[in-house]
Tab-separated table of C-alpha atoms and ligand atoms in Angstrom:
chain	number	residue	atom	x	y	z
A	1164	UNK	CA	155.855	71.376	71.404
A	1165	UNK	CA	155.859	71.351	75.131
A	1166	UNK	CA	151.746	72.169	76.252
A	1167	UNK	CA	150.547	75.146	78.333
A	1168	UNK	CA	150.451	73.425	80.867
A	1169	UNK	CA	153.838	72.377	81.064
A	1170	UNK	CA	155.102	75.812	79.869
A	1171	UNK	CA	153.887	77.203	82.847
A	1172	UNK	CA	155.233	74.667	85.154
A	1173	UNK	CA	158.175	75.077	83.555
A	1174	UNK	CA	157.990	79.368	84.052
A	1175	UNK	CA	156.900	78.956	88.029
A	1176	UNK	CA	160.407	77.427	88.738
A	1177	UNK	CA	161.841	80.671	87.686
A	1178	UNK	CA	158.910	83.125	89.767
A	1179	UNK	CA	159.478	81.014	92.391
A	1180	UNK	CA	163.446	81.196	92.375
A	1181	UNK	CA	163.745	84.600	90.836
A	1182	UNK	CA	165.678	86.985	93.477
A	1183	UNK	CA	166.305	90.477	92.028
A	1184	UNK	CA	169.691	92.028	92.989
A	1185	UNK	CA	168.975	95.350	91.873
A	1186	UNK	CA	166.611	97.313	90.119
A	1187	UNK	CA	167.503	96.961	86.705
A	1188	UNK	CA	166.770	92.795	87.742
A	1189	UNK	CA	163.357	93.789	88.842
A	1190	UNK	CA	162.899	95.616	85.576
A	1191	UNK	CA	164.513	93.115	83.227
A	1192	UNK	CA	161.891	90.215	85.289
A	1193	UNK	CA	159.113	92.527	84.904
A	1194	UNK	CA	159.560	93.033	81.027
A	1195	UNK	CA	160.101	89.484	80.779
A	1196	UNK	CA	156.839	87.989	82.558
A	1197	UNK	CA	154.380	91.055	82.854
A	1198	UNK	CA	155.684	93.355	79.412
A	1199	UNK	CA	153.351	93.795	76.676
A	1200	UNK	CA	155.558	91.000	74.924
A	1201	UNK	CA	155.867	88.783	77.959
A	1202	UNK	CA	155.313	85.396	78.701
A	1203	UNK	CA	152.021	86.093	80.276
A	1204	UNK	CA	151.078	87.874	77.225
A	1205	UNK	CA	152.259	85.165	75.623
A	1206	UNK	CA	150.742	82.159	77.396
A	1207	UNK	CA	147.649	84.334	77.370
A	1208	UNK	CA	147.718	84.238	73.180
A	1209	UNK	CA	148.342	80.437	73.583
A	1210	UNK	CA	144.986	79.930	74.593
A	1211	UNK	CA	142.936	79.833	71.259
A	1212	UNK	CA	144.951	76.532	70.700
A	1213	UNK	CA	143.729	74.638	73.526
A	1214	UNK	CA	140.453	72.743	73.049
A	1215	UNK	CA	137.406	73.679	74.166
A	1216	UNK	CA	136.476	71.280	76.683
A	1217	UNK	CA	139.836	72.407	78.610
A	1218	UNK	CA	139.282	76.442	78.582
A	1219	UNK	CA	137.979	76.709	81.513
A	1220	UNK	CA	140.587	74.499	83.396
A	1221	UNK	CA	143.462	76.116	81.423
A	1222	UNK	CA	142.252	79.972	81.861
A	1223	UNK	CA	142.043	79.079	85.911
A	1224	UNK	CA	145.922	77.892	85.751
A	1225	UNK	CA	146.895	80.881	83.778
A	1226	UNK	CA	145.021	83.336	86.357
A	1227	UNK	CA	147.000	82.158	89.096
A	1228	UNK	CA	150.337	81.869	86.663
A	1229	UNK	CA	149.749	85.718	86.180
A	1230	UNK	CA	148.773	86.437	90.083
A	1231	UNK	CA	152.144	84.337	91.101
A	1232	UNK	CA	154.172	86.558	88.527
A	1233	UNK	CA	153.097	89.862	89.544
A	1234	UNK	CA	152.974	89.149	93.461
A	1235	UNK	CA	156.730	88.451	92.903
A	1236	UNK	CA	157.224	91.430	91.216
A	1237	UNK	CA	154.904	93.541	93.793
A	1238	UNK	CA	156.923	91.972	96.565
A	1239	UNK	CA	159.907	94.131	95.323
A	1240	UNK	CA	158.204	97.029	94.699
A	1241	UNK	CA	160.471	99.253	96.939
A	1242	UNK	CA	163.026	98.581	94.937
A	1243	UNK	CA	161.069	100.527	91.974
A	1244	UNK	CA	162.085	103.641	92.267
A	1245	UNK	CA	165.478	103.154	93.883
A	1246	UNK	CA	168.542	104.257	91.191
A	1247	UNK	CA	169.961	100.845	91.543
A	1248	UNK	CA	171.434	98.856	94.040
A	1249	UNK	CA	169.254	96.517	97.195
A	1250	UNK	CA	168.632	100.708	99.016
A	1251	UNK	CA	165.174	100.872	99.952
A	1252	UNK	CA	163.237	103.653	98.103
A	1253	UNK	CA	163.536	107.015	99.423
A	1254	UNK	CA	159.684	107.926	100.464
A	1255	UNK	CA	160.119	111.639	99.793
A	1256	UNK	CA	156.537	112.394	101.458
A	1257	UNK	CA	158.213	111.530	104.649
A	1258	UNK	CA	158.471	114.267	107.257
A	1259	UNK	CA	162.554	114.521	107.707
A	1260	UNK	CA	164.864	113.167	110.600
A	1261	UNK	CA	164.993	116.021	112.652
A	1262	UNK	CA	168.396	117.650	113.205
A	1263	UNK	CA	169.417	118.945	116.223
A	1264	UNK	CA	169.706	122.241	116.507
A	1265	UNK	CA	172.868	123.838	118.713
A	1266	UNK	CA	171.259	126.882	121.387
A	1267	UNK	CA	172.871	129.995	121.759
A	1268	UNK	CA	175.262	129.710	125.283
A	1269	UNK	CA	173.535	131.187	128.077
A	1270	UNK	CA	176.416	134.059	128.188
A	1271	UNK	CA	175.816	134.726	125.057
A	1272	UNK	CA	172.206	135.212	125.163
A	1273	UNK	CA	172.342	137.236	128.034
A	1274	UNK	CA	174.758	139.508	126.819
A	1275	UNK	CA	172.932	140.149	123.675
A	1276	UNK	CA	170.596	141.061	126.167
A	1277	UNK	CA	172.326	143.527	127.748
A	1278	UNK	CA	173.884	145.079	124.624
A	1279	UNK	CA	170.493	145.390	122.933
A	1280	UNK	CA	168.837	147.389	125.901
A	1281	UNK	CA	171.809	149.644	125.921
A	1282	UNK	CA	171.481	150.002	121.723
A	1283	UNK	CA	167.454	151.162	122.246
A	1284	UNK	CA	169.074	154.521	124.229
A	1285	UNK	CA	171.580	155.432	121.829
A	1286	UNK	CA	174.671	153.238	122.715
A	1287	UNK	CA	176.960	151.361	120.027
A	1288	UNK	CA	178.855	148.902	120.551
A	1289	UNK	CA	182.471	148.920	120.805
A	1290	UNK	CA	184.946	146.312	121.423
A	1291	UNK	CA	188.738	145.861	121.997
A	1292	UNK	CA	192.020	143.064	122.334
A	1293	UNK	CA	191.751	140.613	125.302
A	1294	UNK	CA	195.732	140.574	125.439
A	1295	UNK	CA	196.158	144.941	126.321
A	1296	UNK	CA	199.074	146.482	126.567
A	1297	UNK	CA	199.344	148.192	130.766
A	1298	UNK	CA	198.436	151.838	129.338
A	1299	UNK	CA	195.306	150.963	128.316
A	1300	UNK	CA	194.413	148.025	130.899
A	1301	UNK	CA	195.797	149.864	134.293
A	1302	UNK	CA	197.780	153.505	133.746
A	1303	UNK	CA	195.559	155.387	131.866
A	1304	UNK	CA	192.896	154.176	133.884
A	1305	UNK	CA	194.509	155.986	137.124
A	1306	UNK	CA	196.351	152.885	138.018
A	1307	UNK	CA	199.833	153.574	138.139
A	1308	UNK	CA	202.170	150.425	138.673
A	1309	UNK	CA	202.526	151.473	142.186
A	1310	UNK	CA	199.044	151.738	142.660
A	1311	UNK	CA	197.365	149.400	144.859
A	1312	UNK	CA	194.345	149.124	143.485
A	1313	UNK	CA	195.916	147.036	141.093
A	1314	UNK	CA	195.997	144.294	143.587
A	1315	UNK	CA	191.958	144.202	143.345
A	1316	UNK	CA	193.023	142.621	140.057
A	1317	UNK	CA	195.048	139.025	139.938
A	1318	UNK	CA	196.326	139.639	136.550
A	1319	UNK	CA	198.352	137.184	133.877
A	1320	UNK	CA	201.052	138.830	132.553
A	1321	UNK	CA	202.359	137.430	129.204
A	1322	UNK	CA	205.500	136.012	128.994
A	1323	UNK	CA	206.469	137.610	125.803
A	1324	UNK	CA	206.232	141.178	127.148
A	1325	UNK	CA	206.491	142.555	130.455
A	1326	UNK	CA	203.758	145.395	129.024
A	1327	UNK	CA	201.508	142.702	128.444
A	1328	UNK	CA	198.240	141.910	130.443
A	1329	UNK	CA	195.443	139.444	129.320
A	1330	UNK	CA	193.068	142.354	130.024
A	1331	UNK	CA	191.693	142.220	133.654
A	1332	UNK	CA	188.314	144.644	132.693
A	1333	UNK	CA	186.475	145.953	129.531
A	1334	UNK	CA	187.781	149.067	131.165
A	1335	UNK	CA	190.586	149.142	128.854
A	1336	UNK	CA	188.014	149.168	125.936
A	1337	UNK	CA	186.538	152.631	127.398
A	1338	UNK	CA	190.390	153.861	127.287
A	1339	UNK	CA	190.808	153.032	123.711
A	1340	UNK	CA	187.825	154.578	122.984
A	1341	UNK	CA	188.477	157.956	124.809
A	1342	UNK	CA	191.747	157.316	122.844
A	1343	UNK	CA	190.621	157.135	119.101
A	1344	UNK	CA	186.795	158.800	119.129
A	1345	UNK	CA	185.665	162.374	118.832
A	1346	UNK	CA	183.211	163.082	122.032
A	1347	UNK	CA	180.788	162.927	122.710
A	1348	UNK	CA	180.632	158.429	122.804
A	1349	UNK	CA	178.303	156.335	124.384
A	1350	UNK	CA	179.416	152.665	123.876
A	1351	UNK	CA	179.132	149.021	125.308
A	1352	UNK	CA	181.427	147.599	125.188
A	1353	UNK	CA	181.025	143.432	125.864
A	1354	UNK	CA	183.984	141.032	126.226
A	1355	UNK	CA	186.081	138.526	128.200
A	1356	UNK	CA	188.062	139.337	130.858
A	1357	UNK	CA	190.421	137.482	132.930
A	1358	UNK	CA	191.801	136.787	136.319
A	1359	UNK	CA	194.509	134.986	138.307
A	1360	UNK	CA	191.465	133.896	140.553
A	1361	UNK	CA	191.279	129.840	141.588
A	1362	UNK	CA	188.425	128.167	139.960
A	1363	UNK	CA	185.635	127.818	142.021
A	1364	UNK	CA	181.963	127.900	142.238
A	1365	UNK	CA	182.180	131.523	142.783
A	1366	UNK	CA	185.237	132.169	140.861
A	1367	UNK	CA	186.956	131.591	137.583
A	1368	UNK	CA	190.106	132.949	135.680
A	1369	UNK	CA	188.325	134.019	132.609
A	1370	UNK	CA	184.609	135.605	132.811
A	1371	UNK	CA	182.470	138.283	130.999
A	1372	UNK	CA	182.150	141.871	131.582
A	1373	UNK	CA	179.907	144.451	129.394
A	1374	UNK	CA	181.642	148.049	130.276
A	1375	UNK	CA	179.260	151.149	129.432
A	1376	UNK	CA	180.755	154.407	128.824
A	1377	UNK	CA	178.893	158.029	128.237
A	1378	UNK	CA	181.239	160.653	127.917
A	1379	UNK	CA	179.620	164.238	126.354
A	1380	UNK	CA	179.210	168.056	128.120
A	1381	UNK	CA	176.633	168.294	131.083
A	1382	UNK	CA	176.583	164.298	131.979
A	1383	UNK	CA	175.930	164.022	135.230
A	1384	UNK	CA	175.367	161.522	138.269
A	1385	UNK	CA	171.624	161.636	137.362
A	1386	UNK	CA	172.016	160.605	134.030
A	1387	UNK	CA	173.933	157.820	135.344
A	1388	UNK	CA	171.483	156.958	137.685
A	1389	UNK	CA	168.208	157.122	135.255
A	1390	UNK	CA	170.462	154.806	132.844
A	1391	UNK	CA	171.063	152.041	134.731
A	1392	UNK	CA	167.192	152.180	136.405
A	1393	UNK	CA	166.149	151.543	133.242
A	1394	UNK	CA	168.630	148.812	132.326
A	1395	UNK	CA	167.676	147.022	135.486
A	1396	UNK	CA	164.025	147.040	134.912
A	1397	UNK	CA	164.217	146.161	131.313
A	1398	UNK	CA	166.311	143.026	132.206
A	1399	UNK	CA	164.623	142.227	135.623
A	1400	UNK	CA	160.793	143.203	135.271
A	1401	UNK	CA	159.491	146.754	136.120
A	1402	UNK	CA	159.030	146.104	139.973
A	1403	UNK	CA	162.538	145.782	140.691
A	1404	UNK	CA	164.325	148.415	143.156
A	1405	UNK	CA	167.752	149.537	142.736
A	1406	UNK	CA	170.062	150.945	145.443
A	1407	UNK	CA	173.439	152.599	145.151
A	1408	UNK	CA	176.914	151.630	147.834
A	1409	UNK	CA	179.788	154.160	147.698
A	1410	UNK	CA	182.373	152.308	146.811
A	1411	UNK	CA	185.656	153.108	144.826
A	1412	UNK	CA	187.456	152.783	141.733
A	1413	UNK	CA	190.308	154.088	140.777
A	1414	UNK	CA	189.410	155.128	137.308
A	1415	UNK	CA	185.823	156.777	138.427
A	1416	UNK	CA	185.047	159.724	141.224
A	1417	UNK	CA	182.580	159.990	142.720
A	1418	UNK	CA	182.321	155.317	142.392
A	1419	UNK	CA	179.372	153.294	143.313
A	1420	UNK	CA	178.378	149.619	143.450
A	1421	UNK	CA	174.544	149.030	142.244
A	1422	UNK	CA	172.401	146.678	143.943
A	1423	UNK	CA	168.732	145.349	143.029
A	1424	UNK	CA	166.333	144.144	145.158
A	1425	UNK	CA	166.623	139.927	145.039
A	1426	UNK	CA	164.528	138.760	141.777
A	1427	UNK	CA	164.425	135.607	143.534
A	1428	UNK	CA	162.657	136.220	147.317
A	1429	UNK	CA	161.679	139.920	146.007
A	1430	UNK	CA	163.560	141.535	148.853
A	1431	UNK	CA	162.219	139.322	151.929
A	1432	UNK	CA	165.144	137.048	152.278
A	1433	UNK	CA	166.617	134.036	150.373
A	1434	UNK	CA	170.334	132.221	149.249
A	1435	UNK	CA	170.666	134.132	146.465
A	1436	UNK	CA	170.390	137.531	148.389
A	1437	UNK	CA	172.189	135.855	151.773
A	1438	UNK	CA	169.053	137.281	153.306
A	1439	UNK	CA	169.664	140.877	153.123
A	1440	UNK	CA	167.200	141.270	150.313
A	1441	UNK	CA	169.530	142.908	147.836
A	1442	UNK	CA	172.360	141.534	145.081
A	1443	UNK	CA	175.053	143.569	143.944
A	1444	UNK	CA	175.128	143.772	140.416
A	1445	UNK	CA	177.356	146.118	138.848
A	1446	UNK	CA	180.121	148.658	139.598
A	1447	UNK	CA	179.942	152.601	138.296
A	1448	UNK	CA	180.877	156.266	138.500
A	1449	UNK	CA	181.629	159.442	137.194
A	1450	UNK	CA	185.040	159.487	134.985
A	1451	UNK	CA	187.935	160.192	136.911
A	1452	UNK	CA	188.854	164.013	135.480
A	1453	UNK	CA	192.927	162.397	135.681
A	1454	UNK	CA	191.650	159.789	133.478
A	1455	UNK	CA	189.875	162.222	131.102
A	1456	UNK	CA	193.378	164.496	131.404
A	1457	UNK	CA	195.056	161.145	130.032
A	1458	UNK	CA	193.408	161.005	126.799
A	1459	UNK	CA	194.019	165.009	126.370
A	1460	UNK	CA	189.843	165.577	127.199
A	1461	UNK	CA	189.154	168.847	129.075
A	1462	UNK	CA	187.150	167.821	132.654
A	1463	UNK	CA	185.483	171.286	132.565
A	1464	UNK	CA	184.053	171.365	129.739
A	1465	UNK	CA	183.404	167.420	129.459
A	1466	UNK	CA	181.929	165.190	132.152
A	1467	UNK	CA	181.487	161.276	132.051
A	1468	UNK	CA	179.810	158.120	133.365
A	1469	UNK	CA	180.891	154.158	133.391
A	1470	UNK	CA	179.549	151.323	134.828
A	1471	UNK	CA	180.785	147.595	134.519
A	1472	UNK	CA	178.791	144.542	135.159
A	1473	UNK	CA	179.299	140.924	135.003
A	1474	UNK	CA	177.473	139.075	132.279
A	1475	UNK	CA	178.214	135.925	134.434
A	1476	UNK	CA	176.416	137.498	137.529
A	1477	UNK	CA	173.717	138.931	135.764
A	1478	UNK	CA	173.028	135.417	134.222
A	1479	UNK	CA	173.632	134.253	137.831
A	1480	UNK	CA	170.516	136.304	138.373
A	1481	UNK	CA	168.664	135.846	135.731
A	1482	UNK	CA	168.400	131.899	135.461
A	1483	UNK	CA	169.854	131.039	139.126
A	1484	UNK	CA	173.020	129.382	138.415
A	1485	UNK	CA	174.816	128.974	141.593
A	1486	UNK	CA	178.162	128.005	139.997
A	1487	UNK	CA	179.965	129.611	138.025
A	1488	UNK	CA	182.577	126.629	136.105
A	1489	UNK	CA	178.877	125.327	134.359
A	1490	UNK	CA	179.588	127.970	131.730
A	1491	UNK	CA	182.928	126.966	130.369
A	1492	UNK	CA	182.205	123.009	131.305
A	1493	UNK	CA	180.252	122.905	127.926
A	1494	UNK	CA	178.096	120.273	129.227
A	1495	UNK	CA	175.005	119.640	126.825
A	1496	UNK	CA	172.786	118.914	129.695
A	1497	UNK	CA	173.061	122.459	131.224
A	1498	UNK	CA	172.913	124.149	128.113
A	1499	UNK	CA	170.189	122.528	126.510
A	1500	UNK	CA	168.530	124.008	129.100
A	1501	UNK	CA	168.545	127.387	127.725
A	1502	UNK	CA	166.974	126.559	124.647
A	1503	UNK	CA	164.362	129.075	123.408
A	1504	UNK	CA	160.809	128.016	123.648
B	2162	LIG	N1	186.228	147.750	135.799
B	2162	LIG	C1	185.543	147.544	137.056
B	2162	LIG	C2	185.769	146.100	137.506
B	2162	LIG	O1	186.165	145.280	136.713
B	2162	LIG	C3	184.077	147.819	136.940
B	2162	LIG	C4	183.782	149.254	136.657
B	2162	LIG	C5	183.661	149.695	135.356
B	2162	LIG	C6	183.616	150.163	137.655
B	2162	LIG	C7	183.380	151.009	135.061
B	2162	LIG	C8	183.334	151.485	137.409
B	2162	LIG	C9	183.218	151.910	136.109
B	2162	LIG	O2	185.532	145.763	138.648
């Protein structure tokens, strides 16, 4: 019978050359050398036969036999837990790789912006097709195809149908509503527009319009007025001024153009304002009565107000973008830049 000695010569060869390829080999080694039934167990009963005088010599070799067997063991601890395979063990107390999180596109947050201002006094939102039919886009609006106001407009027609338009305004949304809704309405109405424009810094062939329309008896230039002063210093902070242009459209009477004084310089001169102190910001009026007459609403009993603004330029504004193709170039770099705090 081979000694203890020998026996554990004999057992190191296999610590020493044991390499697990899994976890059910790290169990299988561990049951084998450190189990209640395993060979250090074993070795360990072994000792009563050895005699006296070589104890002490004999329970030194078998302390370092046992050390050697479970440092191999320990040395493949992660592989423990793991289900199987060489994976390392999944440390679950780990904090997790962080995912990156997409941000809302400027537009986007802007115009929620807008929209929820206009929702705190009482408007809904409303919202209509980007390819409009020319009723609702130009003729009902007071554009006539003769009219040459429609030449303020570059518009796509669609080859498919000579009555088709991809929609030039959100003005056609305040037509379908006057169409289909009992008065009195007060809507926003947010949505993409487009234009046969060149792309440019300062000009692109789709952008972003949010219309507002507040049609009910006794509305009056006043009301329009007090609206759109408070829009202006919800978004822009309460110091900001507002001034109104004449100006005309063909679908509003009397029309105006809105200007605020520059968020940027605050009114004493800058690029943003050209140095007159002031950026336009939206266009507005009273409803035409024709246009009223077109969707079968009496002008002396009803009166009206609409305003349309650029969600591009107010962003413009807002966050001093000077050109306007970063939007649609989708490049993370810009739009990371918008990321909440
Ligand atoms: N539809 C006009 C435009 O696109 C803006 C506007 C809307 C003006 C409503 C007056 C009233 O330029």
């Amino acid at each position: 019978m081979p000694s203890l000695h020998e026996l554990m010569k004999t057992h190191e060869q296999e610590i020493n050359s044991f390499q697990p390829a899994g976890a059910a080999d790290l169990e299988n080694y561990r049951i084998r050398f450190l189990g209640t039934k395993g060979i250090v167990k074993l070795l360990s009963a072994e000792m009563k036969n050895v005699a006296p005088d070589q104890r002490k010599e004999a329970g030194q070799m078998l302390n370092a036999f046992k050390t050697l067997a479970e440092e191999k063991y320990n040395a493949f601890a992660d592989m423990k837990q793991s289900s199987g395979g060489n994976a390392p063990a999944v440390d679950i107390t780990l904090p997790g790789t962080p995912i990156a999180a997409g941000t809302r596109h400027p537009l986007r947050m802007v115009e929620n912006e807008i929209v929820s201002i206009f929702e705190k006094i009482g408007f809904s939102v409303a919202t209509g097709p980007e390819i409009e039919d020319d009723w609702h886009n130009f003729t009902s609006l007071n554009m006539p195809a003769d009219h040459p106001a429609r030449d303020m407009q570059d518009t796509f027609y669609v080859a498919q149908n000579p009555d088709w338009v991809l929609r030039t305004h959100t003005s056609s949304v305040q037509a379908r509503i006057l169409e289909t809704q009992s008065l009195p309405v007060r809507v926003i109405c947010p949505g993409r527009v487009y234009r046969n424009e060149t792309i440019s810094a300062r000009a692109h062939c789709f952008f972003h319009q949010c219309e507002g329309l507040y049609v009910d008896k006794n509305v009056s230039f006043a009301d329009l007025k007090q609206t759109l002063y408070y829009f202006v210093t919800e978004m822009f902070g309460e110091n900001t001024k507002v001034r109104f242009r004449p100006s005309y459209f063909p679908f509003t009477e009397p029309s105006a153009e809105m200007d605020i004084s520059c968020t940027v310089c605050g009114g004493t001169g800058c690029n943003l304002c050209k140095h007159s102190g002031w950026v336009e910001i939206l266009g507005c009026g009273m409803v035409h009565p024709d246009m009223l007459r077109n969707f079968n609403i009496d002008p002396e009993v009803y009166t009206g107000f609409a305003f349309g603004m650029g969600v591009e330029r107010i962003t413009q504004i807002k966050y001093q973008v000077n050109d306007l193709r970063l939007y649609s170039q989708n490049d993370v770099r810009f739009l990371r830049q918008f990321r909440p705090a």
